Short mmCIF file of C-alpha atoms (C1' of nucleotides) in Angstrom, two decimals:
data_model
loop_
_atom_site.label_atom_id
_atom_site.label_comp_id
_atom_site.label_asym_id
_atom_site.label_seq_id
_atom_site.Cartn_x
_atom_site.Cartn_y
_atom_site.Cartn_z
CA UNK A 1 30.60 -14.05 22.38
CA UNK A 2 28.27 -14.76 19.53
CA UNK A 3 24.41 -14.65 19.97
CA UNK A 4 23.85 -17.09 17.30
CA UNK A 5 24.29 -20.86 16.39
CA UNK A 6 25.68 -21.14 13.24
CA UNK A 7 23.69 -23.61 11.18
CA UNK A 8 25.28 -26.72 10.20
CA UNK A 9 26.22 -27.31 6.53
CA UNK A 10 27.21 -23.56 6.37
CA UNK A 11 30.48 -22.52 5.71
CA UNK A 12 31.92 -19.92 7.42
CA UNK A 13 33.25 -16.77 5.21
CA UNK A 14 34.43 -13.66 6.01
CA UNK A 15 31.38 -12.03 4.61
CA UNK A 16 29.15 -14.02 6.45
CA UNK A 17 30.86 -13.06 9.51
CA UNK A 18 30.76 -9.52 8.65
CA UNK A 19 27.24 -9.77 8.02
CA UNK A 20 26.55 -11.44 11.53
CA UNK A 21 28.78 -8.77 13.26
CA UNK A 22 26.96 -5.98 11.89
CA UNK A 23 23.56 -7.45 12.72
CA UNK A 24 24.63 -8.35 16.27
CA UNK A 25 25.62 -4.74 16.94
CA UNK A 26 22.50 -3.26 15.32
CA UNK A 27 19.68 -2.20 17.74
CA UNK A 28 17.24 -1.72 14.70
CA UNK A 29 16.27 -3.52 11.49
CA UNK A 30 18.77 -2.74 8.72
CA UNK A 31 18.41 -2.96 5.19
CA UNK A 32 20.64 -4.98 2.85
CA UNK A 33 22.35 -1.49 1.81
CA UNK A 34 22.63 -0.50 5.05
CA UNK A 35 24.46 -3.84 5.94
CA UNK A 36 26.48 -3.81 2.66
CA UNK A 37 27.66 0.10 3.32
CA UNK A 38 28.62 -0.73 6.84
CA UNK A 39 30.76 -3.56 5.76
CA UNK A 40 32.66 -1.54 3.21
CA UNK A 41 33.18 1.29 5.82
CA UNK A 42 35.00 -1.35 8.01
CA UNK A 43 37.38 -1.74 5.06
CA UNK A 44 36.09 -5.04 3.81
CA UNK A 45 35.19 -5.89 0.29
CA UNK A 46 31.84 -7.47 -0.35
CA UNK A 47 29.35 -7.30 -3.16
CA UNK A 48 25.72 -6.20 -2.46
CA UNK A 49 24.26 -9.14 -4.47
CA UNK A 50 26.21 -11.37 -1.87
CA UNK A 51 24.71 -9.21 0.98
CA UNK A 52 21.51 -10.05 -0.64
CA UNK A 53 22.29 -13.96 -0.91
CA UNK A 54 23.59 -14.18 2.70
CA UNK A 55 20.47 -12.54 4.26
CA UNK A 56 18.27 -14.67 2.24
CA UNK A 57 20.09 -17.71 3.24
CA UNK A 58 20.09 -16.76 6.72
CA UNK A 59 16.33 -15.87 6.82
CA UNK A 60 15.64 -19.58 5.33
CA UNK A 61 17.65 -20.86 8.40
CA UNK A 62 15.83 -18.99 10.82
CA UNK A 63 18.98 -16.99 12.07
CA UNK A 64 17.58 -13.72 10.70
CA UNK A 65 13.81 -11.96 10.32
CA UNK A 66 13.00 -10.43 7.04
CA UNK A 67 10.42 -7.54 7.56
CA UNK A 68 9.16 -4.71 5.65
CA UNK A 69 9.41 -1.35 7.69
CA UNK A 70 6.61 1.42 7.35
CA UNK A 71 5.48 1.98 3.91
CA UNK A 72 7.81 -0.36 2.69
CA UNK A 73 10.05 0.53 -0.42
CA UNK A 74 12.72 -1.86 1.00
CA UNK A 75 13.13 -4.66 3.19
CA UNK A 76 14.79 -4.78 6.57
CA UNK A 77 16.64 -7.65 8.19
CA UNK A 78 17.31 -8.30 11.89
CA UNK A 79 18.97 -11.10 13.81
CA UNK A 80 16.48 -13.32 15.48
CA UNK A 81 17.07 -13.08 19.01
CA UNK A 82 15.49 -14.53 21.90
CA UNK A 83 13.81 -11.67 23.03
CA UNK A 84 10.94 -10.01 21.30
CA UNK A 85 10.89 -6.72 20.18
CA UNK A 86 8.97 -4.07 18.18
CA UNK A 87 9.54 -0.80 16.93
CA UNK A 88 8.15 2.63 16.16
CA UNK A 89 8.96 4.30 13.03
CA UNK A 90 9.14 7.98 12.35
CA UNK A 91 7.22 8.75 9.28
CA UNK A 92 9.21 11.98 8.61
CA UNK A 93 12.76 10.87 9.21
CA UNK A 94 12.13 7.10 9.04
CA UNK A 95 14.09 6.88 12.40
CA UNK A 96 13.36 3.35 13.96
CA UNK A 97 12.76 3.33 17.84
CA UNK A 98 12.66 0.05 19.80
CA UNK A 99 9.44 -0.25 22.00
CA UNK A 100 9.96 -2.11 25.39
CA UNK A 101 7.35 -4.23 25.50
CA UNK A 102 4.66 -6.50 23.51
CA UNK A 103 0.75 -5.85 23.52
CA UNK A 104 0.32 -9.13 22.16
CA UNK A 105 1.63 -11.00 25.29
CA UNK A 106 -1.51 -13.14 26.26
CA UNK A 107 -3.71 -12.07 23.36
CA UNK A 108 -5.50 -14.82 21.77
CA UNK A 109 -7.13 -14.01 18.28
CA UNK A 110 -10.36 -15.19 17.14
CA UNK A 111 -9.01 -16.88 14.15
CA UNK A 112 -7.14 -19.42 16.06
CA UNK A 113 -9.41 -22.13 14.65
CA UNK A 114 -8.75 -21.49 10.92
CA UNK A 115 -4.93 -20.11 11.42
CA UNK A 116 -1.89 -21.57 13.02
CA UNK A 117 -0.31 -18.54 14.24
CA UNK A 118 3.63 -18.76 14.14
CA UNK A 119 4.24 -15.21 15.30
CA UNK A 120 3.30 -11.53 14.59
CA UNK A 121 4.62 -8.42 13.73
CA UNK A 122 3.66 -4.77 15.18
CA UNK A 123 5.14 -1.50 14.24
CA UNK A 124 4.06 1.80 15.50
CA UNK A 125 4.41 4.78 13.53
CA UNK A 126 4.31 8.47 14.17
CA UNK A 127 6.60 11.30 15.15
CA UNK A 128 9.94 11.03 16.98
CA UNK A 129 10.80 13.64 19.32
CA UNK A 130 12.99 15.61 16.88
CA UNK A 131 10.44 15.91 13.89
CA UNK A 132 7.52 16.54 16.11
CA UNK A 133 9.51 19.40 17.42
CA UNK A 134 10.38 20.71 14.21
CA UNK A 135 7.05 20.39 12.67
CA UNK A 136 5.50 22.29 15.53
CA UNK A 137 8.23 25.12 15.46
CA UNK A 138 8.09 25.65 11.59
CA UNK A 139 4.34 25.60 12.03
CA UNK A 140 4.13 23.60 8.72
CA UNK B 1 -23.45 3.82 -1.04
CA UNK B 2 -20.02 5.02 -1.20
CA UNK B 3 -17.90 4.47 1.76
CA UNK B 4 -15.51 7.24 1.11
CA UNK B 5 -15.84 11.32 0.92
CA UNK B 6 -14.38 12.43 -2.36
CA UNK B 7 -11.50 14.88 -1.60
CA UNK B 8 -12.18 18.15 -3.17
CA UNK B 9 -9.87 19.39 -5.70
CA UNK B 10 -9.78 15.88 -7.06
CA UNK B 11 -11.73 15.06 -10.24
CA UNK B 12 -13.77 12.22 -10.85
CA UNK B 13 -12.61 10.01 -13.62
CA UNK B 14 -13.47 6.33 -14.29
CA UNK B 15 -10.34 5.23 -13.57
CA UNK B 16 -10.39 6.37 -9.96
CA UNK B 17 -13.81 5.15 -9.84
CA UNK B 18 -12.81 1.79 -10.80
CA UNK B 19 -10.12 1.73 -8.39
CA UNK B 20 -12.40 2.98 -5.49
CA UNK B 21 -14.75 0.31 -6.44
CA UNK B 22 -12.27 -2.67 -6.20
CA UNK B 23 -11.21 -1.34 -2.84
CA UNK B 24 -14.72 -1.07 -1.67
CA UNK B 25 -15.54 -4.51 -2.43
CA UNK B 26 -11.97 -6.16 -1.17
CA UNK B 27 -11.82 -7.56 2.23
CA UNK B 28 -8.07 -7.55 2.16
CA UNK B 29 -5.32 -5.33 1.03
CA UNK B 30 -4.29 -5.59 -2.49
CA UNK B 31 -1.33 -4.85 -4.61
CA UNK B 32 -1.46 -2.39 -7.31
CA UNK B 33 -0.99 -5.13 -9.98
CA UNK B 34 -3.91 -6.84 -8.03
CA UNK B 35 -6.20 -3.72 -8.65
CA UNK B 36 -5.05 -3.52 -12.42
CA UNK B 37 -5.74 -6.94 -13.00
CA UNK B 38 -9.40 -6.82 -11.48
CA UNK B 39 -9.94 -3.52 -13.55
CA UNK B 40 -8.87 -5.22 -16.99
CA UNK B 41 -11.17 -8.12 -16.05
CA UNK B 42 -13.91 -5.81 -15.70
CA UNK B 43 -13.47 -4.83 -19.09
CA UNK B 44 -11.99 -1.59 -18.54
CA UNK B 45 -8.91 -0.13 -19.84
CA UNK B 46 -6.06 1.22 -17.30
CA UNK B 47 -2.54 1.82 -17.19
CA UNK B 48 -0.63 0.21 -14.54
CA UNK B 49 1.23 3.32 -13.86
CA UNK B 50 -1.96 5.24 -13.59
CA UNK B 51 -3.15 2.81 -10.67
CA UNK B 52 -0.15 3.56 -8.74
CA UNK B 53 -0.52 7.24 -9.27
CA UNK B 54 -3.93 6.92 -8.05
CA UNK B 55 -2.94 4.75 -5.34
CA UNK B 56 -0.30 7.25 -4.36
CA UNK B 57 -2.77 10.28 -4.54
CA UNK B 58 -4.96 8.49 -2.36
CA UNK B 59 -2.78 7.84 0.26
CA UNK B 60 -1.73 11.25 0.44
CA UNK B 61 -5.51 12.32 1.04
CA UNK B 62 -5.82 9.90 3.51
CA UNK B 63 -8.37 7.63 1.72
CA UNK B 64 -6.29 4.67 1.58
CA UNK B 65 -3.39 3.04 3.42
CA UNK B 66 -0.28 1.59 2.01
CA UNK B 67 1.29 -1.29 3.95
CA UNK B 68 3.72 -3.80 3.01
CA UNK B 69 2.66 -7.35 3.74
CA UNK B 70 4.70 -10.35 5.11
CA UNK B 71 7.97 -10.13 3.80
CA UNK B 72 7.10 -7.26 1.65
CA UNK B 73 8.17 -7.77 -2.08
CA UNK B 74 5.21 -5.49 -2.82
CA UNK B 75 3.26 -2.94 -1.35
CA UNK B 76 -0.60 -3.35 -0.39
CA UNK B 77 -3.20 -0.92 -0.35
CA UNK B 78 -6.48 -0.76 1.56
CA UNK B 79 -9.22 1.71 2.23
CA UNK B 80 -8.98 3.63 5.13
CA UNK B 81 -12.12 2.48 6.88
CA UNK B 82 -13.79 3.59 10.20
CA UNK B 83 -13.11 0.15 11.61
CA UNK B 84 -9.68 -0.82 12.32
CA UNK B 85 -8.42 -4.01 11.07
CA UNK B 86 -5.40 -6.32 11.22
CA UNK B 87 -4.96 -9.34 9.11
CA UNK B 88 -3.23 -12.56 9.47
CA UNK B 89 -1.04 -13.87 6.33
CA UNK B 90 -0.17 -17.59 5.44
CA UNK B 91 3.53 -17.85 5.22
CA UNK B 92 2.80 -20.25 2.41
CA UNK B 93 0.09 -19.40 0.18
CA UNK B 94 0.32 -15.43 1.16
CA UNK B 95 -3.65 -15.71 1.85
CA UNK B 96 -4.68 -12.78 4.00
CA UNK B 97 -7.42 -13.16 6.44
CA UNK B 98 -8.66 -10.41 8.65
CA UNK B 99 -8.56 -10.56 12.31
CA UNK B 100 -11.57 -9.38 14.47
CA UNK B 101 -10.21 -7.57 17.22
CA UNK B 102 -7.21 -5.35 18.12
CA UNK B 103 -4.90 -6.31 20.90
CA UNK B 104 -3.56 -2.77 20.89
CA UNK B 105 -6.43 -1.54 22.49
CA UNK B 106 -5.74 0.16 25.60
CA UNK B 107 -1.99 -0.56 25.56
CA UNK B 108 0.11 2.40 26.11
CA UNK B 109 3.70 1.82 24.81
CA UNK B 110 6.47 3.14 26.97
CA UNK B 111 7.86 5.25 24.55
CA UNK B 112 5.62 7.78 24.36
CA UNK B 113 7.55 10.67 25.87
CA UNK B 114 9.93 10.22 23.06
CA UNK B 115 7.67 9.63 20.33
CA UNK B 116 3.94 10.65 19.17
CA UNK B 117 2.50 7.65 18.06
CA UNK B 118 -0.31 8.13 15.29
CA UNK B 119 -1.26 4.53 14.58
CA UNK B 120 0.20 1.03 14.51
CA UNK B 121 0.21 -1.93 12.32
CA UNK B 122 -0.35 -5.32 13.50
CA UNK B 123 0.19 -8.48 11.24
CA UNK B 124 -0.07 -11.90 12.31
CA UNK B 125 1.71 -14.82 10.21
CA UNK B 126 1.34 -18.77 10.14
CA UNK B 127 -0.23 -21.38 8.24
CA UNK B 128 -3.85 -21.01 7.10
CA UNK B 129 -6.16 -23.94 7.22
CA UNK B 130 -5.51 -25.63 3.86
CA UNK B 131 -1.84 -25.18 4.02
CA UNK B 132 -1.43 -26.47 7.42
CA UNK B 133 -3.58 -29.32 6.34
CA UNK B 134 -1.62 -29.96 3.28
CA UNK B 135 1.88 -29.67 4.96
CA UNK B 136 0.95 -32.41 7.68
CA UNK B 137 -0.74 -34.95 5.15
CA UNK B 138 2.33 -34.36 2.80
CA UNK B 139 4.46 -34.90 5.71
CA UNK B 140 6.70 -32.34 4.23
"C1'" DT C 1 39.73 -32.55 -3.87
"C1'" DT C 2 34.96 -31.83 -3.67
"C1'" DC C 3 31.27 -28.82 -2.76
"C1'" DT C 4 29.93 -24.17 -1.84
"C1'" DA C 5 30.35 -19.55 -1.76
"C1'" DT C 6 31.56 -15.43 -4.15
"C1'" DG C 7 32.64 -11.82 -7.67
"C1'" DC C 8 31.02 -9.75 -11.21
"C1'" DA C 9 27.45 -8.87 -14.85
"C1'" DA C 10 23.40 -9.04 -16.46
"C1'" DA C 11 18.47 -9.63 -15.79
"C1'" DT C 12 14.00 -9.35 -13.43
"C1'" DA C 13 10.45 -6.77 -10.72
"C1'" DT C 14 8.29 -3.07 -8.86
"C1'" DT C 15 7.58 1.41 -8.91
"C1'" DT C 16 8.14 6.40 -10.43
"C1'" DT C 17 8.85 10.09 -13.84
"C1'" DG C 18 8.30 13.10 -18.22
"C1'" DC C 19 5.55 14.81 -21.66
"C1'" DA C 20 1.99 15.23 -24.86
"C1'" DA C 21 -2.88 14.17 -25.29
"C1'" DC C 22 -7.22 13.99 -23.58
"C1'" DT C 23 -11.18 15.02 -20.08
"C1'" DC C 24 -13.33 16.65 -16.37
"C1'" DT C 25 -15.74 21.09 -14.48
"C1'" DA D 1 -10.81 27.19 -21.49
"C1'" DG D 2 -8.02 25.86 -18.00
"C1'" DA D 3 -6.27 22.82 -14.73
"C1'" DG D 4 -5.53 18.31 -13.45
"C1'" DT D 5 -5.37 13.36 -15.41
"C1'" DT D 6 -4.24 9.73 -18.38
"C1'" DG D 7 -1.75 6.93 -22.27
"C1'" DC D 8 2.40 5.62 -22.98
"C1'" DA D 9 7.51 5.06 -22.82
"C1'" DA D 10 11.38 5.12 -20.87
"C1'" DA D 11 13.94 5.62 -16.24
"C1'" DA D 12 14.88 4.40 -11.53
"C1'" DT D 13 15.20 1.60 -7.64
"C1'" DA D 14 15.58 -2.76 -5.08
"C1'" DT D 15 16.64 -7.15 -5.84
"C1'" DT D 16 17.61 -11.98 -8.05
"C1'" DT D 17 19.92 -15.06 -10.97
"C1'" DG D 18 23.79 -16.99 -14.00
"C1'" DC D 19 28.36 -18.82 -14.41
"C1'" DA D 20 33.31 -19.18 -14.01
"C1'" DT D 21 36.46 -18.72 -10.20
"C1'" DA D 22 37.74 -18.89 -5.60
"C1'" DG D 23 37.63 -20.74 -1.13
"C1'" DA D 24 36.30 -23.63 2.97
"C1'" DA D 25 35.86 -28.45 4.68
#
DNA sequence: TTCTATGCAAATATTTTGCAACTCT
DNA sequence: AGAGTTGCAAAATATTTGCATAGAA
């Protein structure tokens, strides 16, 4: 069962289907090369530039959200779902872990007069369990 | 009066001073090319790669925070001040506006068992007053 | 058939790196 | 003097674009 509504005017192609499928089964944002690699691994042929083009198009159509992660050497993409998720990112191994709830709920920023807020992005950073443990034991 | 403590072991050079001065007077995060352009405009000579190197070093030393903005085509840098600020970014003109207070205060994410949280980043996005007005009037 | 999407190559943009010359301490 | 910094050029990485062909409606 597809989680998305296909925007009218867009043709369905196997490349686009592949991208959607990867995004649907992802539980954390993925980079374009991530998605490209997964499609290849599934035995399908795509070009990285095509993946970029699809992601850009999907972002435009509101299907996908483009967001930088951590210190941002790459852009990450995720399906724009009905639920509202944020992530914690490990500063060491760059693992991405979903956070359950959103601290912005009910929060009204004081800028609202000067700014029409459409949404927000929250990212926590720190050490995941594994890296935390490793750092402690190696006393680094 | 300098807002920062110069890390020991780092030499003071006019390039580094220039970068610090720009960052001190900025009230929103700046990209490396932004900083480079401002220094040039002040009549000083620097190389962009030097600016990048200085910012990387400062980030390592904890003087500066590197953070991607909006959809992240570039990294932005800001002085790591004592106060804790977040920003709203206009999706149209990319203007960056500081937000007064932080919705995370007192918030304890449910992941804390599996993750040692060091900090967080929040970014609101939407339309700034000018772009909102312009979009309404041009009925675009 | 007609319009759009993709393959492919080549360009662009941002950031990083290597090394010799220079400049702080 | 000696270690750390910068100028400069060139490389590396991420992403975008142009155009002819292939594919969906």
